[in-house]
Structure formats: C-alpha cells, structure tokens
Amino acid sequence: MTTILLPPSETKRAGGSGEPLDVDGLALGALRSPREAVAASIVELAADPDRATAVLKLPQRQRPAAIADNAALRTAPTMAAMDRYTGVLFDALEAGSLEPAGRAWLGRNAFIHTAPFGPVRANDEIPSYRLAAGASLPGLPPLKRVWASAVTEALAHEARPLVIDLRSQAYVALGPVPPGVASTYIRVVTDQADGTTRALNHFNKKAKGALTRRLAEERPVLRTTGELIEWAEAAGLRMRSGAADGETELVTDG
C-alpha cells in the first residue's frame, strides 16, 4: 500500500451535505488537541472581522465569505475533503469523476494536509474555511510549532511502506515525514534545450493532480521509490531520481 500526502488549495467549494464538523471523526485521532485549539482560535478570530482581515491577509472582496466560513466552522455542512478543494491540482485530480474503487482507494491512501485540521483523509468530511500554512492565530504559536512534531508523530503510526509527498514546502514544514519511513518528495520539472532542468509552478500542481488520479485509477502496490519509477515508466510517465536525496522528479513538457 501507499500513502499520498497532498497540499490543500486556497479555493474551495461552498456548502456541503454532510453533518457539521466532527473532530473526533477525522483520521489521525492523536491530533485532536491541536485541532480543537486551532478551530477555537479560528472561530474566535472571526468575531472580530477587522482583525481577521489583517491576520488572515484577506483581500477585501474575499473578506465577507472567508470570515463567514470561519465563523461557522463548527456548524456549517461538510463534504469530503477530496471534493471540497478546487484549483489546478484538484481540477486535474477530478475526484468526483473517479470510479467508486478509485475514490475508495483515495479515501484509504491519500491525506490532504490542511492548516486547521492537519492531515485528513481524502474522504474525511470537512467544512469550508480560510487559513493558510503561514498564519499565526491569536493565542497560539505559529502553525509550524502547533503542528510539526504532532503531525510527524501521528504519521509515524499511519504511513504505509512508501509515502509519496506531493505537498508544497509550506505544508511539509507543518509535518515532515517521520524518519525511517520510506518516502519520496516529488518535484515537477521540465528539461530545457540547454540540458538544464527547470522546476515548474502552475504545471507543478496540474502534474501532481494528474499523477494522483492515475495512481487512484491503477492502484499499484508500491513499497519503494524504485517501484514507483518503474510503475511510472510502464504507465507512460517520466519519473527519475532527483538531484537531492529523498526526491523524485516528475518530468513534464511544461
């Protein structure tokens, strides 16, 4: 089996049909205490719109909806995390169009690393919210100090033989993969005509979403980075060992 770590997205679908947030129902139950603390701070902050705007660095046009979402964090309807997020990565993943077996595989194997709840399984039900990885909430230390060691410890008990880390560096800082767990960090790159390699931004997210979808569709059993690269070659993808230890490059045309 494989564990996939995904970043969240700033953009999210509104609404939902699930029951309000159940912190005890989220995966990685050891994170209950920091989840409760962060949720309480988010709701309290929303009661002061001007302060919330400053702390969360909200553009004026996004302010009303973002503050309303945060104020209703504990009472709003929820939906599966894999369906909550939109944006380039999640549009490429297109979880809603996966066959049931693919969605079930994502629910078992993929975590989306959120700022307010830490990593949640792709099928965990969460509300809409506004909080970035770099935020510092009132009454709490920076999120890196809230989450990092707790998330690493929690993942140590849940991570499968191979962790495929697709997170941005901001979210890696909120919970590094535990030492001793077989893992690889995926960098999306393109090869230049002069022989150099260039990292990508927009296509980075698209490629990671498409890779996750392909994994959910084919559901390979991967235990090592070598097996991942071999599977990718057979699947028509270009992957290779990265320049740094613990990294694998996913090569696209940009």
mmCIF file of C-alpha atoms in Angstrom:
data_model
loop_
_atom_site.group_PDB
_atom_site.id
_atom_site.type_symbol
_atom_site.label_atom_id
_atom_site.label_comp_id
_atom_site.label_asym_id
_atom_site.label_seq_id
_atom_site.Cartn_x
_atom_site.Cartn_y
_atom_site.Cartn_z
ATOM 1 C CA MET A 1 0.000 0.000 0.000
ATOM 2 C CA THR A 2 0.984 3.619 -0.456
ATOM 3 C CA THR A 3 0.406 6.873 1.419
ATOM 4 C CA ILE A 4 -0.017 10.051 -0.611
ATOM 5 C CA LEU A 5 0.358 13.454 1.043
ATOM 6 C CA LEU A 6 -1.380 16.273 -0.836
ATOM 7 C CA PRO A 7 -1.435 20.017 -0.197
ATOM 8 C CA PRO A 8 -4.784 21.796 0.172
ATOM 9 C CA SER A 9 -5.970 24.655 -2.026
ATOM 10 C CA GLU A 10 -6.964 28.191 -1.113
ATOM 11 C CA THR A 11 -10.064 27.842 -3.305
ATOM 12 C CA LYS A 12 -12.878 25.613 -2.102
ATOM 13 C CA ARG A 13 -16.419 24.595 -2.990
ATOM 14 C CA ALA A 14 -19.068 26.177 -0.797
ATOM 15 C CA GLY A 15 -21.745 24.311 1.101
ATOM 16 C CA GLY A 16 -21.984 20.584 1.534
ATOM 17 C CA SER A 17 -24.494 17.956 2.605
ATOM 18 C CA GLY A 18 -22.614 16.340 5.475
ATOM 19 C CA GLU A 19 -23.148 16.814 9.183
ATOM 20 C CA PRO A 20 -21.184 19.606 10.912
ATOM 21 C CA LEU A 21 -17.526 19.080 11.724
ATOM 22 C CA ASP A 22 -16.818 16.078 13.926
ATOM 23 C CA VAL A 23 -13.238 16.455 15.098
ATOM 24 C CA ASP A 24 -13.324 13.009 16.666
ATOM 25 C CA GLY A 25 -14.313 11.511 13.311
ATOM 26 C CA LEU A 26 -11.228 12.745 11.458
ATOM 27 C CA ALA A 27 -8.289 10.468 10.700
ATOM 28 C CA LEU A 28 -5.169 10.690 12.864
ATOM 29 C CA GLY A 29 -7.110 10.978 16.103
ATOM 30 C CA ALA A 30 -3.923 11.818 18.009
ATOM 31 C CA LEU A 31 -4.230 15.322 16.520
ATOM 32 C CA ARG A 32 -7.469 16.033 18.380
ATOM 33 C CA SER A 33 -5.931 18.530 20.825
ATOM 34 C CA PRO A 34 -4.260 20.841 18.262
ATOM 35 C CA ARG A 35 -7.319 20.578 16.015
ATOM 36 C CA GLU A 36 -9.570 21.778 18.808
ATOM 37 C CA ALA A 37 -7.190 24.609 19.689
ATOM 38 C CA VAL A 38 -6.864 25.844 16.105
ATOM 39 C CA ALA A 39 -10.608 25.561 15.448
ATOM 40 C CA ALA A 40 -11.416 27.544 18.595
ATOM 41 C CA SER A 41 -8.978 30.287 17.614
ATOM 42 C CA ILE A 42 -10.384 30.485 14.072
ATOM 43 C CA VAL A 43 -13.952 30.897 15.321
ATOM 44 C CA GLU A 44 -12.936 33.445 17.957
ATOM 45 C CA LEU A 45 -10.968 35.462 15.404
ATOM 46 C CA ALA A 46 -13.949 35.573 13.044
ATOM 47 C CA ALA A 47 -15.891 37.522 15.680
ATOM 48 C CA ASP A 48 -13.549 40.474 15.010
ATOM 49 C CA PRO A 49 -13.740 40.988 11.211
ATOM 50 C CA ASP A 50 -11.136 43.738 11.057
ATOM 51 C CA ARG A 51 -8.589 41.715 12.997
ATOM 52 C CA ALA A 52 -9.426 38.593 10.998
ATOM 53 C CA THR A 53 -8.851 40.503 7.779
ATOM 54 C CA ALA A 54 -5.396 41.548 8.962
ATOM 55 C CA VAL A 55 -4.351 38.220 10.478
ATOM 56 C CA LEU A 56 -5.548 36.151 7.506
ATOM 57 C CA LYS A 57 -4.393 38.747 4.945
ATOM 58 C CA LEU A 58 -7.809 38.752 3.281
ATOM 59 C CA PRO A 59 -8.429 40.748 0.101
ATOM 60 C CA GLN A 60 -11.484 42.967 0.608
ATOM 61 C CA ARG A 61 -13.541 41.118 -2.000
ATOM 62 C CA GLN A 62 -12.943 37.792 -0.228
ATOM 63 C CA ARG A 63 -13.433 39.130 3.280
ATOM 64 C CA PRO A 64 -17.192 38.554 3.792
ATOM 65 C CA ALA A 65 -17.259 34.932 2.603
ATOM 66 C CA ALA A 66 -13.990 33.971 4.300
ATOM 67 C CA ILE A 67 -14.992 35.386 7.670
ATOM 68 C CA ALA A 68 -18.456 33.832 7.419
ATOM 69 C CA ASP A 69 -16.921 30.423 6.670
ATOM 70 C CA ASN A 70 -14.590 30.672 9.654
ATOM 71 C CA ALA A 71 -17.346 31.846 11.981
ATOM 72 C CA ALA A 72 -19.403 28.782 11.013
ATOM 73 C CA LEU A 73 -16.501 26.326 11.163
ATOM 74 C CA ARG A 74 -18.217 24.094 13.733
ATOM 75 C CA THR A 75 -21.785 24.398 12.450
ATOM 76 C CA ALA A 76 -21.531 24.524 8.655
ATOM 77 C CA PRO A 77 -22.270 21.499 6.446
ATOM 78 C CA THR A 78 -19.305 19.413 5.376
ATOM 79 C CA MET A 79 -18.171 17.443 2.355
ATOM 80 C CA ALA A 80 -15.348 15.015 1.618
ATOM 81 C CA ALA A 81 -12.001 16.813 1.567
ATOM 82 C CA MET A 82 -11.252 15.459 -1.922
ATOM 83 C CA ASP A 83 -14.375 17.279 -3.155
ATOM 84 C CA ARG A 84 -14.032 20.414 -1.019
ATOM 85 C CA TYR A 85 -10.942 21.777 -2.727
ATOM 86 C CA THR A 86 -10.798 23.278 -6.207
ATOM 87 C CA GLY A 87 -7.911 24.850 -8.108
ATOM 88 C CA VAL A 88 -5.328 23.465 -10.506
ATOM 89 C CA LEU A 89 -4.281 20.336 -8.595
ATOM 90 C CA PHE A 90 -7.798 19.269 -7.619
ATOM 91 C CA ASP A 91 -9.225 20.072 -11.041
ATOM 92 C CA ALA A 92 -6.638 17.696 -12.511
ATOM 93 C CA LEU A 93 -7.410 15.069 -9.869
ATOM 94 C CA GLU A 94 -11.155 15.426 -10.584
ATOM 95 C CA ALA A 95 -12.058 13.107 -7.718
ATOM 96 C CA GLY A 96 -15.783 13.406 -8.402
ATOM 97 C CA SER A 97 -15.433 11.577 -11.721
ATOM 98 C CA LEU A 98 -13.402 8.647 -10.391
ATOM 99 C CA GLU A 99 -14.948 5.201 -10.336
ATOM 100 C CA PRO A 100 -16.063 4.084 -6.844
ATOM 101 C CA ALA A 101 -12.971 1.888 -6.448
ATOM 102 C CA GLY A 102 -10.717 4.841 -7.222
ATOM 103 C CA ARG A 103 -12.472 7.104 -4.718
ATOM 104 C CA ALA A 104 -12.317 4.369 -2.097
ATOM 105 C CA TRP A 105 -8.575 3.974 -2.748
ATOM 106 C CA LEU A 106 -8.054 7.724 -2.300
ATOM 107 C CA GLY A 107 -10.037 7.577 0.925
ATOM 108 C CA ARG A 108 -7.731 4.889 2.283
ATOM 109 C CA ASN A 109 -4.406 6.120 0.946
ATOM 110 C CA ALA A 110 -4.437 9.897 0.434
ATOM 111 C CA PHE A 111 -4.168 12.597 3.076
ATOM 112 C CA ILE A 112 -4.803 16.275 2.360
ATOM 113 C CA HIS A 113 -2.733 18.409 4.707
ATOM 114 C CA THR A 114 -4.969 21.222 5.925
ATOM 115 C CA ALA A 115 -3.920 24.204 8.026
ATOM 116 C CA PRO A 116 -6.770 23.999 10.595
ATOM 117 C CA PHE A 117 -7.037 20.205 10.972
ATOM 118 C CA GLY A 118 -3.632 18.870 9.987
ATOM 119 C CA PRO A 119 -3.660 15.943 7.529
ATOM 120 C CA VAL A 120 -7.128 14.496 6.928
ATOM 121 C CA ARG A 121 -8.022 11.535 4.783
ATOM 122 C CA ALA A 122 -9.331 12.407 1.348
ATOM 123 C CA ASN A 123 -12.800 11.176 2.336
ATOM 124 C CA ASP A 124 -12.904 12.910 5.740
ATOM 125 C CA GLU A 125 -15.763 15.413 5.897
ATOM 126 C CA ILE A 126 -14.649 18.997 6.460
ATOM 127 C CA PRO A 127 -16.259 22.451 6.243
ATOM 128 C CA SER A 128 -15.098 25.353 4.124
ATOM 129 C CA TYR A 129 -12.572 27.628 5.857
ATOM 130 C CA ARG A 130 -9.875 30.207 5.257
ATOM 131 C CA LEU A 131 -6.450 29.641 6.831
ATOM 132 C CA ALA A 132 -3.019 29.463 5.225
ATOM 133 C CA ALA A 133 0.016 27.500 6.378
ATOM 134 C CA GLY A 134 1.923 30.641 7.335
ATOM 135 C CA ALA A 135 -0.758 32.157 9.552
ATOM 136 C CA SER A 136 -0.262 32.958 13.232
ATOM 137 C CA LEU A 137 -3.568 32.751 15.077
ATOM 138 C CA PRO A 138 -4.302 34.720 18.260
ATOM 139 C CA GLY A 139 -3.448 32.800 21.399
ATOM 140 C CA LEU A 140 -1.402 30.186 19.544
ATOM 141 C CA PRO A 141 2.195 29.898 18.375
ATOM 142 C CA PRO A 142 2.855 29.878 14.616
ATOM 143 C CA LEU A 143 1.197 26.912 12.926
ATOM 144 C CA LYS A 144 4.558 25.242 12.324
ATOM 145 C CA ARG A 145 5.005 24.955 16.088
ATOM 146 C CA VAL A 146 1.400 23.845 16.565
ATOM 147 C CA TRP A 147 1.558 21.053 14.014
ATOM 148 C CA ALA A 148 5.048 19.891 13.043
ATOM 149 C CA SER A 149 6.018 17.425 15.746
ATOM 150 C CA ALA A 150 2.433 16.291 16.388
ATOM 151 C CA VAL A 151 1.827 15.539 12.709
ATOM 152 C CA THR A 152 5.140 13.729 12.290
ATOM 153 C CA GLU A 153 4.380 11.547 15.282
ATOM 154 C CA ALA A 154 0.826 10.839 14.087
ATOM 155 C CA LEU A 155 2.022 9.903 10.604
ATOM 156 C CA ALA A 156 4.553 7.514 12.100
ATOM 157 C CA HIS A 157 1.645 5.275 13.120
ATOM 158 C CA GLU A 158 -0.279 5.565 9.841
ATOM 159 C CA ALA A 159 2.217 5.891 6.980
ATOM 160 C CA ARG A 160 2.327 2.963 4.577
ATOM 161 C CA PRO A 161 5.602 1.471 3.286
ATOM 162 C CA LEU A 162 6.016 4.234 0.703
ATOM 163 C CA VAL A 163 4.995 7.843 1.311
ATOM 164 C CA ILE A 164 4.642 9.906 -1.874
ATOM 165 C CA ASP A 165 4.905 13.501 -0.715
ATOM 166 C CA LEU A 166 3.242 15.936 -3.120
ATOM 167 C CA ARG A 167 2.933 18.824 -0.656
ATOM 168 C CA SER A 168 4.337 22.298 -1.054
ATOM 169 C CA GLN A 169 7.273 23.140 1.215
ATOM 170 C CA ALA A 170 4.984 25.278 3.393
ATOM 171 C CA TYR A 171 2.957 22.193 4.312
ATOM 172 C CA VAL A 172 5.971 19.894 4.593
ATOM 173 C CA ALA A 173 7.085 22.276 7.365
ATOM 174 C CA LEU A 174 3.783 21.622 9.169
ATOM 175 C CA GLY A 175 4.586 17.924 9.447
ATOM 176 C CA PRO A 176 7.714 16.339 7.984
ATOM 177 C CA VAL A 177 7.553 12.663 7.046
ATOM 178 C CA PRO A 178 8.733 10.575 10.013
ATOM 179 C CA PRO A 179 12.374 9.449 9.977
ATOM 180 C CA GLY A 180 12.798 5.853 8.938
ATOM 181 C CA VAL A 181 9.654 5.756 6.789
ATOM 182 C CA ALA A 182 10.297 5.044 3.107
ATOM 183 C CA SER A 183 9.276 8.212 1.315
ATOM 184 C CA THR A 184 9.963 10.404 -1.675
ATOM 185 C CA TYR A 185 9.290 14.082 -2.280
ATOM 186 C CA ILE A 186 8.019 14.748 -5.798
ATOM 187 C CA ARG A 187 9.413 17.711 -7.744
ATOM 188 C CA VAL A 188 7.803 18.562 -11.082
ATOM 189 C CA VAL A 189 10.372 19.686 -13.630
ATOM 190 C CA THR A 190 10.889 20.211 -17.331
ATOM 191 C CA ASP A 191 14.091 19.592 -19.256
ATOM 192 C CA GLN A 192 15.485 22.612 -21.076
ATOM 193 C CA ALA A 193 17.063 22.614 -24.527
ATOM 194 C CA ASP A 194 20.421 23.512 -22.974
ATOM 195 C CA GLY A 195 20.371 20.392 -20.797
ATOM 196 C CA THR A 196 19.345 22.116 -17.577
ATOM 197 C CA THR A 197 16.265 21.311 -15.518
ATOM 198 C CA ARG A 198 13.648 23.874 -14.509
ATOM 199 C CA ALA A 199 11.117 23.487 -11.720
ATOM 200 C CA LEU A 200 7.522 24.375 -12.600
ATOM 201 C CA ASN A 201 4.779 26.247 -10.756
ATOM 202 C CA HIS A 202 1.347 26.114 -12.435
ATOM 203 C CA PHE A 203 2.151 22.841 -14.203
ATOM 204 C CA ASN A 204 3.581 21.536 -10.928
ATOM 205 C CA LYS A 205 0.079 21.475 -9.449
ATOM 206 C CA LYS A 206 -1.544 20.089 -12.586
ATOM 207 C CA ALA A 207 1.007 17.290 -12.867
ATOM 208 C CA LYS A 208 0.618 16.339 -9.203
ATOM 209 C CA GLY A 209 -3.160 16.168 -9.548
ATOM 210 C CA ALA A 210 -2.906 14.048 -12.686
ATOM 211 C CA LEU A 211 -0.372 11.734 -11.008
ATOM 212 C CA THR A 212 -2.675 11.243 -8.027
ATOM 213 C CA ARG A 213 -5.592 10.447 -10.330
ATOM 214 C CA ARG A 214 -3.517 7.911 -12.249
ATOM 215 C CA LEU A 215 -2.490 6.237 -9.003
ATOM 216 C CA ALA A 216 -6.142 6.087 -7.882
ATOM 217 C CA GLU A 217 -7.175 4.592 -11.216
ATOM 218 C CA GLU A 218 -4.447 1.943 -11.365
ATOM 219 C CA ARG A 219 -3.918 1.428 -7.618
ATOM 220 C CA PRO A 220 -0.417 -0.087 -7.867
ATOM 221 C CA VAL A 221 1.246 -1.711 -4.869
ATOM 222 C CA LEU A 222 4.395 0.348 -4.284
ATOM 223 C CA ARG A 223 6.886 -0.150 -1.476
ATOM 224 C CA THR A 224 9.954 1.684 -2.741
ATOM 225 C CA THR A 225 10.832 4.704 -4.863
ATOM 226 C CA GLY A 226 12.305 2.329 -7.418
ATOM 227 C CA GLU A 227 8.953 0.577 -7.761
ATOM 228 C CA LEU A 228 7.262 3.973 -8.189
ATOM 229 C CA ILE A 229 9.640 4.907 -11.023
ATOM 230 C CA GLU A 230 9.155 1.502 -12.669
ATOM 231 C CA TRP A 231 5.362 1.843 -12.449
ATOM 232 C CA ALA A 232 5.548 5.364 -13.895
ATOM 233 C CA GLU A 233 7.589 4.148 -16.874
ATOM 234 C CA ALA A 234 5.057 1.405 -17.585
ATOM 235 C CA ALA A 235 2.253 3.978 -17.267
ATOM 236 C CA GLY A 236 3.857 6.285 -19.818
ATOM 237 C CA LEU A 237 5.016 8.846 -17.243
ATOM 238 C CA ARG A 238 8.553 10.222 -16.922
ATOM 239 C CA MET A 239 9.981 9.912 -13.423
ATOM 240 C CA ARG A 240 13.563 9.686 -12.220
ATOM 241 C CA SER A 241 15.669 10.072 -9.108
ATOM 242 C CA GLY A 242 16.091 13.720 -8.161
ATOM 243 C CA ALA A 243 19.236 15.694 -7.594
ATOM 244 C CA ALA A 244 18.703 15.634 -3.808
ATOM 245 C CA ASP A 245 18.374 12.585 -1.600
ATOM 246 C CA GLY A 246 14.775 11.608 -0.994
ATOM 247 C CA GLU A 247 13.486 13.409 -4.095
ATOM 248 C CA THR A 248 11.962 12.062 -7.292
ATOM 249 C CA GLU A 249 11.478 14.197 -10.386
ATOM 250 C CA LEU A 250 8.253 14.034 -12.383
ATOM 251 C CA VAL A 251 9.191 15.352 -15.822
ATOM 252 C CA THR A 252 6.641 17.194 -17.961
ATOM 253 C CA ASP A 253 6.796 19.285 -21.099
ATOM 254 C CA GLY A 254 5.829 22.420 -19.116
#
